[in-house]
mmCIF file of C-alpha atoms in Angstrom:
data_model
loop_
_atom_site.group_PDB
_atom_site.id
_atom_site.type_symbol
_atom_site.label_atom_id
_atom_site.label_comp_id
_atom_site.label_asym_id
_atom_site.label_seq_id
_atom_site.Cartn_x
_atom_site.Cartn_y
_atom_site.Cartn_z
ATOM 1 C CA MET A 1222 171.749 99.046 75.439
ATOM 2 C CA ASP A 1223 168.694 98.658 77.675
ATOM 3 C CA SER A 1224 169.217 95.620 79.893
ATOM 4 C CA MET A 1225 165.853 95.685 81.700
ATOM 5 C CA PRO A 1226 163.956 92.348 81.511
ATOM 6 C CA ILE A 1227 161.394 92.533 78.730
ATOM 7 C CA GLY A 1228 158.429 91.726 80.968
ATOM 8 C CA GLU A 1229 158.866 94.597 83.425
ATOM 9 C CA PRO A 1230 156.901 97.852 83.073
ATOM 10 C CA ILE A 1231 158.585 100.459 80.925
ATOM 11 C CA SER A 1232 157.914 104.058 79.944
ATOM 12 C CA GLU A 1233 156.876 105.342 76.542
ATOM 13 C CA ALA A 1234 160.349 106.768 75.977
ATOM 14 C CA GLU A 1235 161.896 103.391 76.782
ATOM 15 C CA ALA A 1236 159.527 101.619 74.416
ATOM 16 C CA LEU A 1237 160.454 103.964 71.573
ATOM 17 C CA GLN A 1238 164.144 103.518 72.328
ATOM 18 C CA ARG A 1239 163.811 99.747 72.353
ATOM 19 C CA LEU A 1240 161.980 99.716 69.039
ATOM 20 C CA GLN A 1241 164.684 101.882 67.425
ATOM 21 C CA GLN A 1242 167.648 99.738 68.504
ATOM 22 C CA ARG A 1243 168.667 96.769 66.343
ATOM 23 C CA LEU A 1244 170.794 94.691 68.725
ATOM 24 C CA ASP A 1245 168.081 92.825 70.642
ATOM 25 C CA PRO A 1246 164.945 91.679 68.772
ATOM 26 C CA SER A 1247 163.247 90.627 72.025
ATOM 27 C CA LEU A 1248 163.308 94.227 73.249
ATOM 28 C CA ARG A 1249 161.819 95.403 69.962
ATOM 29 C CA TYR A 1250 159.138 92.699 70.161
ATOM 30 C CA TYR A 1251 158.008 93.845 73.613
ATOM 31 C CA ALA A 1252 158.210 97.527 72.664
ATOM 32 C CA ALA A 1253 155.940 97.072 69.648
ATOM 33 C CA TRP A 1254 153.397 95.258 71.805
ATOM 34 C CA TRP A 1255 153.643 97.932 74.520
ATOM 35 C CA LEU A 1256 153.023 100.832 72.145
ATOM 36 C CA GLY A 1257 149.864 99.173 70.843
ATOM 37 C CA ARG A 1258 148.664 98.029 74.252
ATOM 38 C CA THR A 1259 148.951 101.530 75.735
ATOM 39 C CA ARG A 1260 147.505 103.232 72.629
ATOM 40 C CA SER A 1261 150.572 105.477 72.406
ATOM 41 C CA VAL A 1262 149.993 108.872 70.792
ATOM 42 C CA HIS A 1263 153.671 109.787 70.594
ATOM 43 C CA PRO A 1264 154.500 111.187 67.113
ATOM 44 C CA GLN A 1265 157.342 108.683 66.692
ATOM 45 C CA ALA A 1266 155.284 105.607 67.564
ATOM 46 C CA VAL A 1267 153.511 105.013 64.249
ATOM 47 C CA PRO A 1268 156.547 105.753 62.010
ATOM 48 C CA LEU A 1269 158.697 103.342 64.043
ATOM 49 C CA LEU A 1270 156.037 100.634 63.921
ATOM 50 C CA ILE A 1271 155.611 101.078 60.174
ATOM 51 C CA ALA A 1272 159.384 100.832 59.753
ATOM 52 C CA ALA A 1273 159.455 97.587 61.778
ATOM 53 C CA LEU A 1274 156.742 96.101 59.572
ATOM 54 C CA GLN A 1275 158.296 97.371 56.338
ATOM 55 C CA GLU A 1276 161.636 95.864 57.343
ATOM 56 C CA THR A 1277 160.141 92.361 57.250
ATOM 57 C CA ILE A 1278 158.231 93.025 54.038
ATOM 58 C CA ASP A 1279 161.487 94.112 52.371
ATOM 59 C CA THR A 1280 163.575 91.315 53.963
ATOM 60 C CA PRO A 1281 161.165 88.386 54.401
ATOM 61 C CA SER A 1282 163.843 85.821 55.301
ATOM 62 C CA ASP A 1283 164.746 87.285 58.725
ATOM 63 C CA PRO A 1284 162.815 85.211 61.329
ATOM 64 C CA GLU A 1285 163.637 87.486 64.270
ATOM 65 C CA ALA A 1286 162.392 90.577 62.436
ATOM 66 C CA LEU A 1287 159.227 88.658 61.573
ATOM 67 C CA TYR A 1288 158.242 88.312 65.242
ATOM 68 C CA VAL A 1289 158.679 92.054 65.698
ATOM 69 C CA ALA A 1290 156.693 92.764 62.525
ATOM 70 C CA ARG A 1291 153.709 90.750 63.729
ATOM 71 C CA ASN A 1292 153.486 92.823 66.909
ATOM 72 C CA ALA A 1293 154.058 96.016 64.938
ATOM 73 C CA ALA A 1294 151.176 95.170 62.599
ATOM 74 C CA ARG A 1295 148.865 94.453 65.536
ATOM 75 C CA ALA A 1296 149.897 97.692 67.230
ATOM 76 C CA LEU A 1297 149.192 99.754 64.113
ATOM 77 C CA GLY A 1298 145.637 98.468 64.157
ATOM 78 C CA LYS A 1299 145.174 99.354 67.821
ATOM 79 C CA LEU A 1300 146.486 102.850 67.066
ATOM 80 C CA LYS A 1301 144.115 103.111 64.065
ATOM 81 C CA ALA A 1302 147.056 104.355 62.043
ATOM 82 C CA ALA A 1303 145.664 105.504 58.706
ATOM 83 C CA GLU A 1304 149.160 106.269 57.457
ATOM 84 C CA ALA A 1305 150.042 102.570 57.822
ATOM 85 C CA VAL A 1306 147.393 101.293 55.393
ATOM 86 C CA SER A 1307 149.685 100.969 52.378
ATOM 87 C CA THR A 1308 152.251 98.992 54.388
ATOM 88 C CA LEU A 1309 149.567 96.776 55.934
ATOM 89 C CA LEU A 1310 148.248 96.064 52.444
ATOM 90 C CA GLN A 1311 151.734 94.973 51.403
ATOM 91 C CA GLY A 1312 151.716 92.658 54.407
ATOM 92 C CA LEU A 1313 148.751 90.755 52.948
ATOM 93 C CA ASP A 1314 151.152 89.312 50.361
ATOM 94 C CA HIS A 1315 153.805 88.173 52.854
ATOM 95 C CA HIS A 1316 154.583 84.463 52.979
ATOM 96 C CA ASP A 1317 153.909 84.250 56.718
ATOM 97 C CA HIS A 1318 150.341 83.266 57.585
ATOM 98 C CA ASP A 1319 150.378 84.939 61.008
ATOM 99 C CA LEU A 1320 151.649 88.236 59.635
ATOM 100 C CA ARG A 1321 148.912 88.223 56.985
ATOM 101 C CA GLU A 1322 146.415 87.597 59.782
ATOM 102 C CA ALA A 1323 147.734 90.521 61.844
ATOM 103 C CA CYS A 1324 147.684 92.853 58.841
ATOM 104 C CA SER A 1325 144.137 91.790 57.935
ATOM 105 C CA ARG A 1326 142.745 92.529 61.390
ATOM 106 C CA SER A 1327 144.601 95.813 61.616
ATOM 107 C CA LEU A 1328 143.263 96.987 58.282
ATOM 108 C CA GLY A 1329 139.789 96.475 59.700
ATOM 109 C CA GLU A 1330 140.676 98.396 62.844
ATOM 110 C CA THR A 1331 142.064 101.353 60.912
ATOM 111 C CA GLY A 1332 138.703 101.871 59.208
ATOM 112 C CA ALA A 1333 140.407 101.965 55.804
ATOM 113 C CA THR A 1334 137.496 101.205 53.486
ATOM 114 C CA GLN A 1335 139.879 101.409 50.519
ATOM 115 C CA ALA A 1336 141.290 98.077 51.738
ATOM 116 C CA LEU A 1337 138.020 96.214 51.134
ATOM 117 C CA GLY A 1338 138.932 95.196 47.595
ATOM 118 C CA ALA A 1339 142.285 93.732 48.603
ATOM 119 C CA LEU A 1340 140.802 91.872 51.577
ATOM 120 C CA ARG A 1341 138.048 90.377 49.455
ATOM 121 C CA GLN A 1342 140.495 89.424 46.726
ATOM 122 C CA ARG A 1343 142.630 87.613 49.301
ATOM 123 C CA LEU A 1344 139.606 85.781 50.669
ATOM 124 C CA GLU A 1345 138.554 84.660 47.179
ATOM 125 C CA ARG A 1346 141.966 83.363 46.121
ATOM 126 C CA PRO A 1347 141.835 79.779 44.814
ATOM 127 C CA GLY A 1348 142.446 77.426 47.702
ATOM 128 C CA ALA A 1349 142.076 80.165 50.318
ATOM 129 C CA GLY A 1350 140.221 77.765 52.559
ATOM 130 C CA CYS A 1351 136.508 77.759 51.818
ATOM 131 C CA ALA A 1352 136.796 74.232 50.469
ATOM 132 C CA ALA A 1353 138.928 73.082 53.414
ATOM 133 C CA GLN A 1354 136.243 71.829 55.740
ATOM 134 C CA GLN A 1355 138.457 69.702 57.978
ATOM 135 C CA HIS A 1356 138.823 71.026 61.510
ATOM 136 C CA GLY A 1357 142.491 70.104 61.697
ATOM 137 C CA ALA A 1358 143.653 71.462 58.350
ATOM 138 C CA ARG A 1359 145.570 74.737 58.332
ATOM 139 C CA LEU A 1360 143.949 77.185 55.956
ATOM 140 C CA GLN A 1361 146.142 78.848 53.383
ATOM 141 C CA GLU A 1362 144.707 82.256 54.240
ATOM 142 C CA PRO A 1363 143.684 83.834 57.581
ATOM 143 C CA CYS A 1364 140.040 83.540 56.561
ATOM 144 C CA GLU A 1365 138.578 84.382 59.961
ATOM 145 C CA ALA A 1366 140.594 87.606 60.176
ATOM 146 C CA LEU A 1367 139.749 88.538 56.587
ATOM 147 C CA LEU A 1368 136.027 88.037 57.227
ATOM 148 C CA GLU A 1369 136.156 90.098 60.406
ATOM 149 C CA ALA A 1370 137.963 92.946 58.675
ATOM 150 C CA ILE A 1371 135.547 92.963 55.739
ATOM 151 C CA GLY A 1372 132.552 93.068 58.081
ATOM 152 C CA THR A 1373 134.057 95.903 60.090
ATOM 153 C CA LEU A 1374 134.866 98.021 57.037
ATOM 154 C CA ALA A 1375 131.564 97.380 55.228
ATOM 155 C CA ARG A 1376 129.397 97.699 58.350
ATOM 156 C CA GLY A 1377 126.077 99.387 57.648
ATOM 157 C CA ARG A 1378 126.723 99.520 53.903
ATOM 158 C CA PRO A 1379 124.388 96.890 52.381
ATOM 159 C CA ASP A 1380 126.092 95.332 49.373
ATOM 160 C CA GLN A 1381 124.355 92.347 47.792
ATOM 161 C CA ASP A 1382 127.373 91.390 45.723
ATOM 162 C CA LEU A 1383 129.645 91.379 48.769
ATOM 163 C CA CYS A 1384 127.108 89.400 50.826
ATOM 164 C CA ALA A 1385 126.854 86.828 48.029
ATOM 165 C CA ALA A 1386 130.645 86.446 48.100
ATOM 166 C CA LEU A 1387 130.619 85.876 51.857
ATOM 167 C CA LEU A 1388 127.639 83.516 51.878
ATOM 168 C CA PRO A 1389 129.587 80.256 51.258
ATOM 169 C CA TRP A 1390 131.699 80.938 54.330
ATOM 170 C CA SER A 1391 128.582 80.829 56.524
ATOM 171 C CA GLN A 1392 128.454 77.094 55.708
ATOM 172 C CA HIS A 1393 132.108 76.398 56.464
ATOM 173 C CA GLY A 1394 133.045 73.263 58.375
ATOM 174 C CA ARG A 1395 134.801 75.247 61.092
ATOM 175 C CA PRO A 1396 132.389 76.910 63.502
ATOM 176 C CA GLN A 1397 134.761 79.816 64.167
ATOM 177 C CA ILE A 1398 134.772 80.683 60.466
ATOM 178 C CA ARG A 1399 131.006 80.268 60.224
ATOM 179 C CA SER A 1400 130.691 82.694 63.126
ATOM 180 C CA ALA A 1401 133.050 85.214 61.513
ATOM 181 C CA ALA A 1402 131.107 85.011 58.256
ATOM 182 C CA CYS A 1403 127.753 85.476 60.004
ATOM 183 C CA ARG A 1404 129.235 88.362 61.950
ATOM 184 C CA ALA A 1405 130.258 90.083 58.718
ATOM 185 C CA LEU A 1406 126.955 89.333 57.002
ATOM 186 C CA LEU A 1407 124.997 90.749 59.945
ATOM 187 C CA GLN A 1408 127.159 93.882 60.066
ATOM 188 C CA ILE A 1409 126.747 94.480 56.335
ATOM 189 C CA SER A 1410 123.134 93.463 55.740
ATOM 190 C CA GLY A 1411 121.529 93.977 59.146
ATOM 191 C CA GLU A 1412 119.553 90.742 58.607
ATOM 192 C CA THR A 1413 118.765 89.091 61.944
ATOM 193 C CA ARG A 1414 119.060 85.537 60.576
ATOM 194 C CA TRP A 1415 122.823 85.842 60.790
ATOM 195 C CA GLY A 1416 122.631 86.807 64.452
ATOM 196 C CA GLU A 1417 120.367 83.840 65.126
ATOM 197 C CA THR A 1418 122.954 81.503 63.631
ATOM 198 C CA MET A 1419 125.578 82.889 66.003
ATOM 199 C CA LEU A 1420 123.189 82.414 68.931
ATOM 200 C CA GLU A 1421 123.166 78.699 68.120
ATOM 201 C CA LEU A 1422 126.963 78.644 68.349
ATOM 202 C CA LEU A 1423 126.740 79.954 71.923
ATOM 203 C CA GLN A 1424 125.468 76.463 72.814
ATOM 204 C CA ASP A 1425 128.398 74.642 71.208
ATOM 205 C CA PRO A 1426 130.066 72.070 73.488
ATOM 206 C CA GLU A 1427 133.504 73.486 72.649
ATOM 207 C CA PRO A 1428 134.453 76.452 74.914
ATOM 208 C CA LEU A 1429 136.582 78.106 72.217
ATOM 209 C CA VAL A 1430 133.628 78.131 69.833
ATOM 210 C CA ARG A 1431 131.355 79.653 72.477
ATOM 211 C CA ARG A 1432 133.900 82.346 73.302
ATOM 212 C CA GLY A 1433 134.427 83.227 69.652
ATOM 213 C CA ALA A 1434 130.716 83.423 68.875
ATOM 214 C CA LEU A 1435 130.088 85.562 71.951
ATOM 215 C CA LEU A 1436 132.798 88.049 70.978
ATOM 216 C CA ASP A 1437 131.525 88.080 67.397
ATOM 217 C CA LEU A 1438 128.020 88.891 68.603
ATOM 218 C CA GLY A 1439 129.381 91.714 70.732
ATOM 219 C CA ALA A 1440 131.303 93.111 67.778
ATOM 220 C CA THR A 1441 128.145 93.251 65.659
ATOM 221 C CA GLY A 1442 126.327 95.456 68.167
ATOM 222 C CA TRP A 1443 123.185 93.313 67.703
ATOM 223 C CA ARG A 1444 121.380 94.014 70.966
ATOM 224 C CA PRO A 1445 118.849 91.147 70.832
ATOM 225 C CA ALA A 1446 121.845 88.924 71.692
ATOM 226 C CA ALA A 1447 122.278 90.498 75.144
ATOM 227 C CA GLY A 1448 120.301 87.917 77.107
ATOM 228 C CA ALA A 1449 122.000 84.976 75.420
ATOM 229 C CA ILE A 1450 125.400 86.548 76.029
ATOM 230 C CA VAL A 1451 124.683 86.770 79.761
ATOM 231 C CA ALA A 1452 123.466 83.146 79.863
ATOM 232 C CA CYS A 1453 126.385 81.754 77.843
ATOM 233 C CA ARG A 1454 128.846 79.431 79.600
ATOM 234 C CA VAL A 1455 131.956 81.600 79.254
ATOM 235 C CA GLU A 1456 134.023 83.810 81.541
ATOM 236 C CA ASN A 1457 132.281 86.867 82.950
ATOM 237 C CA SER A 1458 135.088 89.095 81.660
ATOM 238 C CA LEU A 1459 134.186 88.139 78.087
ATOM 239 C CA LYS A 1460 130.485 88.702 78.759
ATOM 240 C CA LEU A 1461 131.227 92.204 80.020
ATOM 241 C CA LEU A 1462 133.371 92.954 76.979
ATOM 242 C CA ALA A 1463 130.615 91.829 74.595
ATOM 243 C CA LEU A 1464 127.897 93.722 76.484
ATOM 244 C CA ARG A 1465 130.003 96.856 76.441
ATOM 245 C CA GLN A 1466 130.296 96.601 72.666
ATOM 246 C CA LEU A 1467 126.510 96.261 72.394
ATOM 247 C CA LEU A 1468 126.157 99.329 74.581
ATOM 248 C CA GLU A 1469 128.653 101.523 72.751
ATOM 249 C CA HIS A 1470 128.202 100.400 69.124
ATOM 250 C CA PRO A 1471 124.600 99.309 68.479
ATOM 251 C CA LEU A 1472 123.949 97.802 65.076
ATOM 252 C CA GLY A 1473 122.173 100.184 62.726
ATOM 253 C CA SER A 1474 122.380 103.160 65.083
ATOM 254 C CA PRO A 1475 124.971 105.784 65.965
ATOM 255 C CA ALA A 1476 126.802 105.534 69.261
ATOM 256 C CA PRO A 1477 124.363 106.628 71.977
ATOM 257 C CA THR A 1478 124.911 110.029 73.556
ATOM 258 C CA THR A 1479 122.256 109.584 76.252
ATOM 259 C CA VAL A 1480 121.145 106.704 78.451
ATOM 260 C CA GLY A 1481 117.811 105.509 77.076
ATOM 261 C CA PRO A 1482 115.785 102.418 78.011
ATOM 262 C CA GLY A 1483 117.946 100.142 75.856
ATOM 263 C CA GLU A 1484 121.126 101.426 77.452
ATOM 264 C CA GLN A 1485 119.648 101.097 80.929
ATOM 265 C CA GLU A 1486 118.772 97.462 80.259
ATOM 266 C CA LEU A 1487 122.306 96.697 79.102
ATOM 267 C CA LEU A 1488 123.804 98.454 82.127
ATOM 268 C CA GLN A 1489 121.585 96.381 84.416
ATOM 269 C CA LEU A 1490 122.741 93.200 82.695
ATOM 270 C CA MET A 1491 126.367 94.271 83.158
ATOM 271 C CA ASP A 1492 125.712 94.938 86.849
ATOM 272 C CA GLY A 1493 124.248 91.459 87.140
ATOM 273 C CA VAL A 1494 127.334 89.895 85.588
ATOM 274 C CA LEU A 1495 129.534 91.828 87.997
#
């Protein structure tokens, strides 16, 4: 068996070998992360990751397999594995909150619009968390991840019924969930009022709230946020990430193929941050 420490660099072949073996869960855990982090295109990568996730769905009482499954679910999203959608959907019903969160985000990343119904149903379950306004309470569902995935999948597809379902979450007691809801509502409806609400969160005294709102604004592609992103009191690395998203995925427009005035302005802002 591979005896290399799990934190050292490995090759794609080693990662696949580690994920296949069953003697050391820590090696499988690192391998699943590695395959997602490197965006592996090896033909065995996705089937092995699906198998690691399915193993925990079929045998939910194995805690060591659960850690591997979480990383496998995250990796499948990074690989945009369409063939994993049915397994990720099964993961939404797992008892583990963190695995449901990983599966929710990955469903959004895969672009599987057929998952919208299941994500919304999960969000609207009784007691999911919309009524839990306390900052310290643990929500029964990964509401932030569900909102993000819904916004990603329904982006640019105005749906009044869906927006009405998301609206209560924009008033949630937790600012991170309010931001996620406004992010989704802006992506779906294109209405600037939701972006303006997120701009207010960039001034929050809590650094985690500012970071989350900044990344949410970047994910929407809402370019009027560019100046506020640059001025926000967060790490420059996060500013650059958000500005890059505005540059590459503008809200309401296809990805730019040429450098126009808007792109030039964003590039200048990125140079200033650097």
